[in-house]
Each structure stands twice: as C-alpha cells, then as structure tokens.
Short mmCIF file of C-alpha atoms and ligand atoms in Angstrom, two decimals:
data_model
loop_
_atom_site.label_atom_id
_atom_site.label_comp_id
_atom_site.label_asym_id
_atom_site.label_seq_id
_atom_site.Cartn_x
_atom_site.Cartn_y
_atom_site.Cartn_z
CA UNK X 1343 91.74 115.61 -2.51
CA UNK X 1344 93.99 117.80 -0.38
CA UNK X 1345 93.41 121.54 -0.22
CA UNK X 1346 96.06 124.22 -0.11
CA UNK X 1347 96.08 125.74 3.36
CA UNK X 1348 98.57 128.23 4.70
CA UNK X 1349 102.02 126.63 4.49
CA UNK X 1350 103.77 126.47 7.85
CA UNK X 1351 107.02 128.31 8.31
CA UNK X 1352 110.06 126.15 9.01
CA UNK X 1353 109.93 127.32 12.65
CA UNK X 1354 106.28 126.22 12.97
CA UNK X 1355 107.12 122.90 11.32
CA UNK X 1356 110.04 122.26 13.67
CA UNK X 1357 107.98 123.28 16.70
CA UNK X 1358 105.56 120.50 15.76
CA UNK X 1359 108.41 118.02 15.31
CA UNK X 1360 109.79 118.92 18.75
CA UNK X 1361 106.36 118.69 20.39
CA UNK X 1362 105.64 115.26 18.91
CA UNK X 1363 109.14 113.88 19.59
CA UNK X 1364 110.12 115.34 22.97
CA UNK X 1365 113.67 114.78 24.12
CA UNK X 1366 114.71 113.15 20.83
CA UNK X 1367 117.65 115.43 20.11
CA UNK X 1368 119.24 113.40 17.30
CA UNK X 1369 115.94 112.93 15.48
CA UNK X 1370 115.09 116.63 15.75
CA UNK X 1371 118.58 117.52 14.46
CA UNK X 1372 118.27 115.26 11.41
CA UNK X 1373 114.78 116.55 10.53
CA UNK X 1374 115.87 120.16 10.93
CA UNK X 1375 118.82 119.72 8.59
CA UNK X 1376 116.55 118.27 5.91
CA UNK X 1377 113.75 120.82 6.48
CA UNK X 1378 116.21 123.67 5.95
CA UNK X 1379 116.88 122.35 2.44
CA UNK X 1380 113.33 121.33 1.56
CA UNK X 1381 111.35 124.39 2.68
CA UNK X 1382 113.06 126.84 0.29
CA UNK X 1383 112.88 124.24 -2.51
CA UNK X 1384 109.13 123.61 -2.20
CA UNK X 1385 108.22 127.26 -1.65
CA UNK X 1386 106.94 127.56 -5.23
CA UNK X 1387 105.83 123.89 -5.48
CA UNK X 1388 102.58 123.86 -3.46
CA UNK X 1389 101.83 120.24 -4.31
CA UNK X 1390 104.40 119.09 -1.73
CA UNK X 1391 102.78 121.26 0.95
CA UNK X 1392 99.28 120.15 -0.02
CA UNK X 1393 100.19 116.52 0.38
CA UNK X 1394 102.07 117.17 3.67
CA UNK X 1395 105.00 115.18 2.32
CA UNK X 1396 107.80 116.21 4.70
CA UNK X 1397 105.45 115.98 7.69
CA UNK X 1398 104.66 112.40 6.62
CA UNK X 1399 108.28 111.37 5.95
CA UNK X 1400 109.18 112.68 9.41
CA UNK X 1401 106.61 110.36 11.01
CA UNK X 1402 107.86 106.73 10.84
CA UNK X 1403 105.43 104.28 9.24
CA UNK X 1404 105.86 102.24 12.42
CA UNK X 1405 108.22 101.73 15.34
CA UNK X 1406 108.69 98.30 16.86
CA UNK X 1407 110.21 98.07 20.36
CA UNK X 1408 110.77 94.81 22.15
CA UNK X 1409 112.47 93.11 25.07
CA UNK X 1410 115.49 90.94 24.28
CA UNK X 1411 116.26 88.37 26.98
CA UNK X 1412 119.41 86.27 26.80
CA UNK X 1413 121.68 84.29 29.06
CA UNK X 1414 125.33 85.24 29.65
CA UNK X 1415 128.16 82.74 30.16
CA UNK X 1416 127.70 82.79 33.94
CA UNK X 1417 124.03 81.85 33.63
CA UNK X 1418 122.70 85.34 34.46
CA UNK X 1419 119.54 86.47 32.67
CA UNK X 1420 120.23 89.72 30.82
CA UNK X 1421 117.65 92.10 29.39
CA UNK X 1422 118.14 94.59 26.54
CA UNK X 1423 115.81 96.70 24.46
CA UNK X 1424 115.52 96.00 20.73
CA UNK X 1425 114.03 98.24 18.03
CA UNK X 1426 113.14 98.39 14.37
CA UNK X 1427 112.07 101.74 12.93
CA UNK X 1428 110.33 101.32 9.57
CA UNK X 1429 110.40 104.88 8.37
CA UNK X 1430 109.11 104.91 4.80
CA UNK X 1431 108.57 102.29 2.07
CA UNK X 1432 107.31 104.53 -0.75
CA UNK X 1433 110.01 103.42 -3.18
CA UNK X 1434 110.88 99.91 -1.98
CA UNK X 1435 111.06 97.56 1.01
CA UNK X 1436 112.42 99.12 4.20
CA UNK X 1437 116.22 98.85 4.13
CA UNK X 1438 118.86 99.87 6.63
CA UNK X 1439 121.33 98.61 9.17
CA UNK X 1440 121.17 97.26 12.71
CA UNK X 1441 123.25 98.91 15.41
CA UNK X 1442 124.34 97.30 18.67
CA UNK X 1443 125.78 99.94 20.98
CA UNK X 1444 124.97 101.09 24.53
CA UNK X 1445 124.16 104.58 23.19
CA UNK X 1446 121.26 103.26 21.06
CA UNK X 1447 117.97 104.98 21.86
CA UNK X 1448 114.72 105.46 19.99
CA UNK X 1449 115.90 108.96 18.99
CA UNK X 1450 119.13 107.61 17.47
CA UNK X 1451 117.32 104.94 15.46
CA UNK X 1452 114.60 107.35 14.31
CA UNK X 1453 117.24 109.78 13.05
CA UNK X 1454 119.05 106.98 11.25
CA UNK X 1455 115.85 105.59 9.65
CA UNK X 1456 114.86 109.11 8.54
CA UNK X 1457 118.30 109.75 6.99
CA UNK X 1458 118.25 106.31 5.38
CA UNK X 1459 115.04 107.17 3.50
CA UNK X 1460 116.80 109.99 1.60
CA UNK X 1461 120.08 108.07 1.22
CA UNK X 1462 118.41 105.02 -0.28
CA UNK X 1463 116.47 107.21 -2.69
CA UNK X 1464 119.75 108.85 -3.79
CA UNK X 1465 121.24 105.48 -4.77
CA UNK X 1466 118.60 105.16 -7.51
CA UNK X 1467 117.74 101.64 -6.31
CA UNK X 1468 114.27 100.60 -5.08
CA UNK X 1469 114.76 100.73 -1.31
CA UNK X 1470 112.76 102.43 1.44
CA UNK X 1471 114.27 103.57 4.73
CA UNK X 1472 114.54 101.69 8.03
CA UNK X 1473 116.96 101.15 10.91
CA UNK X 1474 117.11 98.94 13.94
CA UNK X 1475 119.27 97.88 16.81
CA UNK X 1476 119.61 97.43 20.52
CA UNK X 1477 121.36 98.98 23.51
CA UNK X 1478 123.45 95.78 23.72
CA UNK X 1479 127.19 96.32 24.17
CA UNK X 1480 129.17 93.65 22.27
CA UNK X 1481 132.45 94.81 23.88
CA UNK X 1482 133.86 92.23 26.24
CA UNK X 1483 131.22 89.62 25.35
CA UNK X 1484 132.21 86.12 24.29
CA UNK X 1485 131.22 84.74 20.87
CA UNK X 1486 128.69 82.55 22.66
CA UNK X 1487 127.11 85.54 24.39
CA UNK X 1488 126.94 87.49 21.12
CA UNK X 1489 125.30 84.47 19.46
CA UNK X 1490 122.74 84.15 22.28
CA UNK X 1491 121.91 87.81 21.99
CA UNK X 1492 121.65 87.79 18.17
CA UNK X 1493 119.38 84.74 18.22
CA UNK X 1494 117.07 86.25 20.81
CA UNK X 1495 117.00 89.59 18.96
CA UNK X 1496 116.18 87.85 15.67
CA UNK X 1497 113.49 85.67 17.24
CA UNK X 1498 111.35 88.79 17.67
CA UNK X 1499 112.57 90.63 14.56
CA UNK X 1500 111.61 87.69 12.33
CA UNK X 1501 107.92 88.67 12.62
CA UNK X 1502 108.62 92.11 11.15
CA UNK X 1503 111.16 91.57 8.35
CA UNK X 1504 111.29 89.70 5.05
CA UNK X 1505 112.97 89.89 1.68
CA UNK X 1506 110.12 92.01 0.23
CA UNK X 1507 109.19 93.77 3.49
CA UNK X 1508 112.23 94.95 5.39
CA UNK X 1509 115.85 93.94 4.82
CA UNK X 1510 118.30 94.81 7.64
CA UNK X 1511 122.12 94.83 7.41
CA UNK X 1512 125.09 95.80 9.59
CA UNK X 1513 126.02 99.08 11.28
CA UNK X 1514 128.01 99.95 14.41
CA UNK X 1515 128.64 96.77 16.39
CA UNK X 1516 127.07 94.55 13.74
CA UNK X 1517 129.41 92.95 11.20
CA UNK X 1518 129.83 89.61 9.47
CA UNK X 1519 129.70 87.59 12.72
CA UNK X 1520 126.40 89.10 13.92
CA UNK X 1521 124.78 88.96 10.46
CA UNK X 1522 125.70 85.24 10.29
CA UNK X 1523 124.07 84.51 13.66
CA UNK X 1524 120.93 86.50 12.76
CA UNK X 1525 120.57 84.96 9.30
CA UNK X 1526 120.97 81.48 10.81
CA UNK X 1527 118.20 82.17 13.31
CA UNK X 1528 115.84 83.61 10.67
CA UNK X 1529 116.39 80.56 8.47
CA UNK X 1530 115.80 78.23 11.40
CA UNK X 1531 112.55 79.94 12.46
CA UNK X 1532 111.02 80.37 9.00
CA UNK X 1533 112.52 77.43 7.14
CA UNK X 1534 113.21 79.86 4.27
CA UNK X 1535 116.52 80.68 2.60
CA UNK X 1536 115.91 84.20 1.29
CA UNK X 1537 117.74 87.51 1.14
CA UNK X 1538 116.29 88.85 4.39
CA UNK X 1539 119.60 90.39 5.45
CA UNK X 1540 122.49 91.89 3.50
CA UNK X 1541 126.17 91.85 4.39
CA UNK X 1542 125.99 88.05 4.50
CA UNK X 1543 129.02 85.77 4.15
CA UNK X 1544 129.97 84.80 0.61
CA UNK X 1545 129.05 81.17 1.36
CA UNK X 1546 125.40 82.04 2.00
CA UNK X 1547 124.33 84.73 -0.43
CA UNK X 1548 126.65 87.64 0.33
CA UNK X 1549 127.78 90.01 -2.39
CA UNK X 1550 131.36 90.73 -3.45
CA UNK X 1551 132.61 94.09 -2.08
CA UNK X 1552 129.73 94.72 0.36
CA UNK X 1553 132.33 94.80 3.15
CA UNK X 1554 134.42 97.44 1.40
CA UNK X 1555 131.57 99.39 -0.20
CA UNK X 1556 130.83 102.13 2.35
CA UNK X 1557 134.43 103.19 2.88
CA UNK X 1558 135.38 102.89 -0.79
CA UNK X 1559 132.23 104.75 -1.80
CA UNK X 1560 132.97 107.64 0.56
CA UNK X 1561 136.35 108.09 -1.09
CA UNK X 1562 134.80 107.90 -4.57
CA UNK X 1563 132.47 110.70 -3.47
CA UNK X 1564 135.50 112.65 -2.28
CA UNK X 1565 137.17 112.07 -5.65
CA UNK X 1566 134.10 113.42 -7.45
CA UNK X 1567 134.05 116.53 -5.28
CA UNK X 1568 137.78 117.18 -5.71
CA UNK X 1569 137.41 116.80 -9.46
CA UNK X 1570 135.13 119.85 -9.56
CA UNK X 1571 138.16 121.80 -8.33
CA UNK X 1572 140.68 120.02 -10.58
CA UNK X 1573 142.10 118.25 -7.53
CA UNK X 1574 142.82 114.58 -6.74
CA UNK X 1575 143.24 112.37 -3.68
CA UNK X 1576 146.80 111.55 -4.75
CA UNK X 1577 149.36 113.33 -2.58
CA UNK X 1578 146.77 114.59 -0.07
CA UNK X 1579 146.97 114.08 3.70
CA UNK X 1580 143.80 112.65 5.22
CA UNK X 1581 142.42 112.63 8.78
CA UNK X 1582 140.03 109.72 9.40
CA UNK X 1583 138.06 109.01 12.57
CA UNK X 1584 136.92 105.54 13.58
CA UNK X 1585 138.68 102.24 13.00
CA UNK X 1586 135.73 100.04 12.15
CA UNK X 1587 134.33 98.87 8.84
CA UNK X 1588 133.80 102.27 7.24
CA UNK X 1589 136.99 103.93 8.50
CA UNK X 1590 139.39 101.12 7.58
CA UNK X 1591 138.07 100.61 4.04
CA UNK X 1592 137.99 104.37 3.47
CA UNK X 1593 141.65 104.37 4.55
CA UNK X 1594 142.41 101.49 2.17
CA UNK X 1595 140.92 103.35 -0.80
CA UNK X 1596 142.81 106.54 0.12
CA UNK X 1597 146.05 104.51 0.09
CA UNK X 1598 145.16 102.91 -3.27
CA UNK X 1599 144.66 106.39 -4.72
CA UNK X 1600 148.01 107.64 -3.41
CA UNK X 1601 146.84 109.65 -0.41
CA UNK X 1602 148.42 109.62 3.04
CA UNK X 1603 146.27 108.56 6.04
CA UNK X 1604 147.39 110.36 9.19
CA UNK X 1605 144.82 109.30 11.79
CA UNK X 1606 142.35 106.64 12.92
CA UNK X 1607 140.40 106.54 16.19
CA UNK X 1608 138.04 104.64 18.46
CA UNK X 1609 136.00 105.63 21.47
CA UNK X 1610 139.16 105.80 23.63
CA UNK X 1611 141.03 108.40 21.51
CA UNK X 1612 142.93 108.75 18.22
CA UNK X 1613 146.26 107.61 16.78
CA UNK X 1614 148.46 109.97 14.78
CA UNK X 1615 150.90 108.39 12.31
CA UNK X 1616 153.00 111.36 11.25
CA UNK X 1617 154.50 109.54 8.26
CA UNK X 1618 151.23 107.98 7.25
CA UNK X 1619 149.72 104.53 7.75
CA UNK X 1620 150.87 101.76 5.41
CA UNK X 1621 148.65 99.04 3.89
CA UNK X 1622 150.33 96.42 6.14
CA UNK X 1623 149.69 98.52 9.23
CA UNK X 1624 146.08 99.04 8.14
CA UNK X 1625 145.67 95.30 7.73
CA UNK X 1626 146.98 94.89 11.28
CA UNK X 1627 144.40 97.40 12.56
CA UNK X 1628 141.60 95.54 10.71
CA UNK X 1629 142.65 92.32 12.40
CA UNK X 1630 142.91 94.10 15.76
CA UNK X 1631 139.35 95.40 15.43
CA UNK X 1632 137.52 92.48 13.80
CA UNK X 1633 139.33 89.42 15.21
CA UNK X 1634 141.08 90.37 18.44
CA UNK X 1635 138.60 93.18 19.19
CA UNK X 1636 141.28 95.30 20.88
CA UNK X 1637 141.77 99.05 21.45
CA UNK X 1638 143.36 101.49 19.01
CA UNK X 1639 146.24 102.45 21.36
CA UNK X 1640 147.61 98.93 20.79
CA UNK X 1641 148.33 100.00 17.19
CA UNK X 1642 150.15 103.11 18.43
CA UNK X 1643 152.30 100.94 20.68
CA UNK X 1644 153.01 98.44 17.89
CA UNK X 1645 153.99 101.05 15.26
CA UNK X 1646 155.41 103.96 17.31
CA UNK X 1647 152.51 106.33 16.49
CA UNK X 1648 151.23 108.95 18.92
CA UNK X 1649 148.08 108.06 20.87
CA UNK X 1650 145.97 110.97 22.08
CA UNK X 1651 143.55 109.75 24.71
CA UNK X 1652 139.96 111.00 24.79
CA UNK X 1653 140.39 113.37 21.81
CA UNK X 1654 139.16 113.57 18.22
CA UNK X 1655 141.64 113.91 15.34
CA UNK X 1656 140.31 117.22 13.89
CA UNK X 1657 143.18 119.33 15.26
CA UNK X 1658 145.69 117.44 13.09
CA UNK X 1659 146.53 119.53 9.97
CA UNK X 1660 145.25 117.71 6.87
CA UNK X 1661 143.99 118.35 3.34
CA UNK X 1662 140.96 116.06 3.57
CA UNK X 1663 138.80 114.75 6.43
CA UNK X 1664 136.65 111.62 6.58
CA UNK X 1665 134.65 111.33 9.81
CA UNK X 1666 133.76 107.61 9.92
CA UNK X 1667 132.90 106.77 13.57
CA UNK X 1668 129.57 108.05 14.86
CA UNK X 1669 127.05 110.91 15.10
CA UNK X 1670 128.06 114.36 16.40
CA UNK X 1671 131.75 113.48 16.65
CA UNK X 1672 132.79 116.65 14.76
CA UNK X 1673 131.63 119.85 16.45
CA UNK X 1674 132.02 123.53 15.61
CA UNK X 1675 135.50 123.75 17.19
CA UNK X 1676 136.61 120.68 15.24
CA UNK X 1677 135.26 122.14 11.99
CA UNK X 1678 136.93 125.50 12.60
CA UNK X 1679 140.23 123.78 13.37
CA UNK X 1680 140.04 121.80 10.12
CA UNK X 1681 139.29 124.93 8.08
CA UNK X 1682 141.99 126.98 9.84
CA UNK X 1683 144.55 124.25 9.11
CA UNK X 1684 143.76 124.29 5.39
CA UNK X 1685 141.41 121.32 4.98
CA UNK X 1686 139.69 121.64 1.59
CA UNK X 1687 137.15 118.80 1.66
CA UNK X 1688 135.12 116.71 4.12
CA UNK X 1689 133.08 113.63 3.21
CA UNK X 1690 131.02 111.99 5.95
CA UNK X 1691 131.55 108.21 6.09
CA UNK X 1692 129.48 108.05 9.29
CA UNK X 1693 125.84 109.11 9.65
CA UNK X 1694 125.52 112.73 10.83
CA UNK X 1695 129.04 112.92 12.34
CA UNK X 1696 129.04 116.73 12.00
CA UNK X 1697 126.87 118.85 14.29
CA UNK X 1698 124.64 121.49 12.66
CA UNK X 1699 127.14 124.18 13.77
CA UNK X 1700 130.05 122.24 12.21
CA UNK X 1701 128.19 121.97 8.89
CA UNK X 1702 127.51 125.70 9.00
CA UNK X 1703 131.23 126.37 9.60
CA UNK X 1704 132.14 124.31 6.50
CA UNK X 1705 129.48 126.07 4.43
CA UNK X 1706 130.62 129.50 5.62
CA UNK X 1707 134.18 128.66 4.60
CA UNK X 1708 132.79 127.30 1.28
CA UNK X 1709 134.96 124.17 1.46
CA UNK X 1710 133.74 120.95 -0.19
CA UNK X 1711 131.40 119.15 2.20
CA UNK X 1712 129.37 115.99 1.47
CA UNK X 1713 126.80 114.83 4.06
CA UNK X 1714 126.62 111.18 5.09
CA UNK X 1715 123.41 110.45 3.21
CA UNK X 1716 125.33 111.05 -0.02
CA UNK X 1717 128.91 110.11 0.89
CA UNK X 1718 128.23 106.85 2.74
CA UNK X 1719 125.49 105.54 0.43
CA UNK X 1720 127.87 103.08 -1.25
CA UNK X 1721 127.26 100.52 1.49
CA UNK X 1722 123.51 100.39 1.16
CA UNK X 1723 123.86 100.60 -2.62
CA UNK X 1724 125.82 97.34 -2.71
CA UNK X 1725 123.29 95.96 -0.22
CA UNK X 1726 120.64 96.75 -2.83
CA UNK X 1727 122.71 94.87 -5.39
CA UNK X 1728 123.00 91.97 -2.93
CA UNK X 1729 119.18 91.88 -2.78
CA UNK X 1730 119.00 91.74 -6.59
CA UNK X 1731 121.51 88.90 -6.71
CA UNK X 1732 119.59 86.99 -4.01
CA UNK X 1733 116.29 87.41 -5.88
CA UNK X 1734 117.87 86.05 -9.04
CA UNK X 1735 119.85 83.40 -7.09
CA UNK X 1736 123.12 84.37 -8.75
CA UNK X 1737 126.38 86.07 -7.77
CA UNK X 1738 127.89 88.73 -9.98
CA UNK X 1739 131.62 89.08 -10.53
CA UNK X 1740 133.64 91.35 -8.29
CA UNK X 1741 134.70 93.57 -11.20
CA UNK X 1742 131.06 94.16 -12.14
CA UNK X 1743 130.22 95.24 -8.61
CA UNK X 1744 133.29 97.48 -8.40
CA UNK X 1745 132.13 99.25 -11.53
CA UNK X 1746 128.50 99.47 -10.37
CA UNK X 1747 129.60 101.01 -7.06
CA UNK X 1748 131.71 103.60 -8.90
CA UNK X 1749 128.81 104.42 -11.23
CA UNK X 1750 126.32 104.76 -8.38
CA UNK X 1751 128.63 107.09 -6.43
CA UNK X 1752 129.21 109.15 -9.56
CA UNK X 1753 125.43 109.31 -10.05
CA UNK X 1754 124.94 110.49 -6.46
CA UNK X 1755 127.62 113.12 -6.90
CA UNK X 1756 126.00 114.37 -10.08
CA UNK X 1757 122.52 114.51 -8.55
CA UNK X 1758 123.88 116.52 -5.61
CA UNK X 1759 125.55 118.87 -8.06
CA UNK X 1760 122.39 119.22 -10.15
CA UNK X 1761 120.22 120.20 -7.17
CA UNK X 1762 122.92 121.88 -5.09
CA UNK X 1763 124.99 124.09 -7.40
CA UNK X 1764 124.99 127.63 -6.03
CA UNK X 1765 127.39 129.35 -8.43
CA UNK X 1766 130.41 128.53 -10.60
CA UNK X 1767 132.60 127.97 -7.55
CA UNK X 1768 130.30 126.30 -5.06
CA UNK X 1769 128.05 123.26 -4.75
CA UNK X 1770 125.95 122.92 -1.59
CA UNK X 1771 126.00 119.11 -1.35
CA UNK X 1772 123.73 119.22 1.73
CA UNK X 1773 120.91 120.89 -0.19
CA UNK X 1774 121.68 118.77 -3.24
CA UNK X 1775 121.45 115.46 -1.35
CA UNK X 1776 118.37 116.42 0.64
CA UNK X 1777 116.41 117.70 -2.35
CA UNK X 1778 117.41 114.95 -4.79
CA UNK X 1779 116.62 112.29 -2.16
CA UNK X 1780 113.29 113.95 -1.32
CA UNK X 1781 111.85 114.39 -4.82
CA UNK X 1782 111.72 110.69 -5.73
CA UNK X 1783 110.13 109.64 -2.43
CA UNK X 1784 107.72 112.58 -2.49
CA UNK X 1785 106.52 111.92 -6.05
CA UNK X 1786 105.93 108.25 -5.22
CA UNK X 1787 103.92 109.23 -2.14
CA UNK X 1788 101.77 111.61 -4.18
CA UNK X 1789 101.07 108.80 -6.66
CA UNK X 1790 99.69 106.65 -3.82
CA UNK X 1791 97.29 109.27 -2.49
CA UNK X 1792 96.57 109.46 1.21
CA UNK X 1793 97.99 106.24 2.68
P1 LIG H 1405 131.98 99.71 13.39
O1 LIG H 1405 131.29 99.14 14.58
O2 LIG H 1405 132.67 98.80 12.46
O3 LIG H 1405 133.02 100.81 13.84
C1 LIG H 1405 132.60 101.91 14.59
C2 LIG H 1405 133.82 102.75 14.91
O4 LIG H 1405 133.38 103.99 15.47
C3 LIG H 1405 134.73 102.12 15.94
O5 LIG H 1405 136.03 102.60 15.73
C4 LIG H 1405 134.16 102.65 17.24
O6 LIG H 1405 135.06 102.68 18.30
C5 LIG H 1405 133.79 104.06 16.84
N1 LIG H 1405 132.68 104.53 17.65
C6 LIG H 1405 131.45 103.99 17.70
N2 LIG H 1405 130.69 104.66 18.59
C7 LIG H 1405 131.46 105.62 19.08
C8 LIG H 1405 131.25 106.63 20.04
N3 LIG H 1405 130.05 106.77 20.65
N4 LIG H 1405 132.26 107.48 20.30
C9 LIG H 1405 133.46 107.33 19.67
N5 LIG H 1405 133.74 106.38 18.78
C10 LIG H 1405 132.74 105.55 18.48
O7 LIG H 1405 130.84 100.57 12.62
P2 LIG H 1405 130.83 101.06 11.11
O8 LIG H 1405 132.21 101.38 10.66
O9 LIG H 1405 129.99 100.13 10.35
O10 LIG H 1405 129.99 102.41 11.26
C11 LIG H 1405 130.61 103.68 11.46
C12 LIG H 1405 129.66 104.79 11.02
O11 LIG H 1405 129.34 104.61 9.64
C13 LIG H 1405 128.31 104.82 11.73
O12 LIG H 1405 127.87 106.16 11.81
C14 LIG H 1405 127.40 104.05 10.78
O13 LIG H 1405 126.04 104.40 10.95
C15 LIG H 1405 127.94 104.55 9.45
N6 LIG H 1405 127.64 103.73 8.29
C16 LIG H 1405 127.97 102.41 8.23
C17 LIG H 1405 127.72 101.67 7.09
C18 LIG H 1405 128.15 100.26 6.95
O14 LIG H 1405 127.98 99.72 5.84
N7 LIG H 1405 128.70 99.63 7.95
C19 LIG H 1405 127.02 102.28 5.94
C20 LIG H 1405 126.80 103.69 6.06
C21 LIG H 1405 127.09 104.37 7.21
P3 LIG H 1405 135.03 101.52 19.43
O15 LIG H 1405 135.68 100.35 18.76
O16 LIG H 1405 135.77 102.07 20.58
O17 LIG H 1405 133.57 101.27 19.72
O1 LIG H 1406 123.79 103.49 7.40
C1 LIG H 1406 123.79 102.65 6.46
O2 LIG H 1406 123.57 102.98 5.31
C2 LIG H 1406 124.11 101.26 6.79
N1 LIG H 1406 124.40 100.96 7.94
C3 LIG H 1406 124.04 100.21 5.73
C4 LIG H 1406 122.62 99.80 5.50
C5 LIG H 1406 122.43 98.62 4.57
O3 LIG H 1406 121.27 98.20 4.47
O4 LIG H 1406 123.38 98.14 3.94
#
C-alpha cells in the first residue's frame, strides 16, 4: 500500500513534467493549468498524493506513433506521421477525436488526450480520454487523395481501437467525409459492424445532432453562465472565431436564441459583419467550408462584410466571445481587448484556445469564463450517446437527444459551480471543471490499486 511521503510543490511537480516531456509546450501548458487547480484542492486530501494520481493521469497509458504511406493523384508516394494517444481509461474506453492538420505533433495530441480525460469525466458518461491524428493537410487534396490517406491511416489504427477499447471521432480536419472513409476501412479489415467511431453518417449508425452538439453545447454553457448573472444570450453581440463545425453550429444556436453574430474566421483572417450574420448567410458559409472547401474572405466578398487578413476577431467590441478555432488563438492582448471593450462572458468552443495569460486576464477582470473541457463537452457527450445507441442497435429520436444534450450541459455547468464557486459574485469555472473532472477519475484509479 502506498505511503505518505513529502508532497511535491506545484513547482517541483511541473519541473518533473517538463523534464519528462521536453519541448512539448502545449502538453506542459495543459498540465500546468490543471495542476494549479488540483494542488490546492488536494492539499488536505493526502490520499490523492499517496496514490500519485495527477502524476499518473499526466503520463499517457500509451502512445502509438506510426508511418502512414499513401499515393497522391499523380502517383507520388507520400509519407505522414499518425498517432493515437490513449491517455486514461479509468472510467471507460478511451474516447476522443482525430485531428488532421499540418500543425499536429505529439505535444498537441498529448495535451488534447489529457484534456479529454477531464472533459469526458465531466459529461457523467463512461468514457476515458484519448486523441489521435496526423500531420496530414487535407487542404487542396482531392476526395480520392483524402480517401487513400484515411484508409492507410485506419489500416494501422484498426489494431489499436475497438468499440470497447478506444472509440475515435472527428476534430479539426476530420468531419463526416473522413469518418465515413475510416469506418468503411475498419469494417472491411475486421468484418465487423460496430460502433468503433462516432460522428458517423445517419445511414450507418450515426446519432441525431452529433454534428451540431459541440457548438450548440458551448452556447448552452454560455446560457447557464449568463443565468447566474440574470442575463441572456438574446440581444447580445457575439464574436466567434473559426468557421468549421464548432464555430458554425455555435453561431446557429446564438441566432436561434436571438443573439447577433459579428465575426467568424479561418486561418487566413476574420470576417466582420457589422449588422450581424443571418441564418441564410451562415448556411452559405457552412456550404463554403464543408462542400466547396473555400476561404472565409469569399463570404466577405459575397455579403459585403469586412475581411481582416491575418488577424483574430478579439478587437471587435462584443458582449460575448466564443473562440472556436484552435489552441492558443486568444492571447493576453486579445483577452485585455475583449475586457476593455465590455465583453462579459467567454466560453471556449475550441480546446485550450486561450493562453494561460489570457485566462489570468479574464480571471483578474472576474468576467464569466468557461474552459473548453467544460464548454465544448457537448460533442463528446453526444458521441457517448452514439456509443450507447450503437451497443443497443437502436436510434433515439432527435428531440430526446436535444433534451439529453441540454441536461448534460446543465449538469456540467452545475458541477463547475459546485466546485468552483468563490463567493456570491464569482464562479471560477476553470477550477470547477478541473476538480470535478479529476475527482471521478481519481476515485476510480484508487479503486483499482496500482495498475
Ligand atoms: P474544423 O476543421 O471543422 O474547423 C476548424 C476551424 O478552425 C477552421 O475555421 C480552421 O480554419 C480554423 N483553424 C484550424 N487550425 C487553425 C490554425 N492553426 N490557425 C487558425 N485557424 C485555424 O474543426 P472543428 O470545428 O471540429 O474544431 C475546432 C476546435 O474545436 C478545435 O480546437 C477542436 O479540438 C475543438 N473541438 C471540436 C469538437 C468537435 O466535435 N468537432 C468537440 C470539442 C472540441 P481553416 O479552414 O483555415 O483551416
Ligand atoms: O475535442 C473533442 O471533444 C472532440 N473532438 C470530440 C471527441 C468525440 O469523441 O466526439
């Protein structure tokens, strides 16, 4: 049985993390943010120190790295690097998305798998944390090239995943098309039709509202936060970054609730619609991004919006902000600009879009701020419900899933409030999410002993 030795300080703990994971800036950042919540919480709970719980969660169960060879349309052999990080399966099979983007590194996927462990715990569903991907750039590739890549990627991944082992889904650069190709390859190689992936098409085991769930869920989280201040989304101006799955469905929910969406972005810059974006215009952007795979400035040209090249939207005055593109896209200057312009609430649709300094700026200003692991958990939550439906070989009605998503987001909000309330006026949702996510995983790990 473990003995109580001197507990490390947070600095000593982080020094160890940095030594063991050199050069992995994103991973170190994600661990530090969580450690800053957990260390004060477990100060008077020695059992978590004795069992080295945080040290163990911050060491992935395993990391799989592999070569992905494929042939492009000109007959050239191309080589990419694929990964699956299986971080922790204390409370359920590994679960988390697959990202295809040239910026994918081991550090990025380790940070995402670590975050996913806490996020999945927060949903209340039985899912562990994992993440995978490749440094493959889908931009400019033909459908045939994307299919070749997905099939080759899945040929290796098939050995490591399974409906009770590890269940991947989409993320940046991986949507319905890629999930279809990967599911087809898994089925072909194993001769099994099982729920090994989520985010599938409705014809082959997908769940109603999985596509909308992350963006809608982020806005439900925002609603819950605003409610604590007797405020609503209706009538508020909203700055959103990104124009992919999360950003566009977050925008749709804002419109449904009577808010005004001022901005969207992609990696080339942001568009500013001074009078707000309409549902028809949003639909056009969705088609631009998922079918024609064009650039966001085309929307500015089509609708007479401003296009600001190479910039983020955080200088645009707004009441609410939803960063929904990628990690570290909102820095200290962006956060200060939002606060100075009167922004009252930020909910992260993306994973870790705010730098540590940006989060500190929001906390210092005591505005409402929900971290990604709470605010964007609606996507993986509906993925969890897709797994349940696949196991039972049934499909639930859309209205049921809509209600379940709302309930789960409400539950996440309430857990964050329970663990994160500082005083009558302020909830620290970062502490709340980290601690609430940690406790369930930690208690399961203690039950298993030293494994
Ligand atoms: P998409 O691929 O659908 O969209 C990504 C968007 O972000 C695009 O607008 C893209 O622009 C932009 N973007 C991506 N990388 C960068 C970059 N390095 N710099 C600037 N802009 C960038 O992905 P999702 O909408 O699915 O994911 C967005 C975020 O949400 C990610 O952080 C993801 O991890 C997170 N998330 C996603 C969930 C899901 O269910 N899909 C669930 C929970 C979180 P461009 O078109 O130019 O590449
Ligand atoms: O970051 C995330 O939560 C996702 N990309 C979704 C994961 C999932 O398994 O649905």
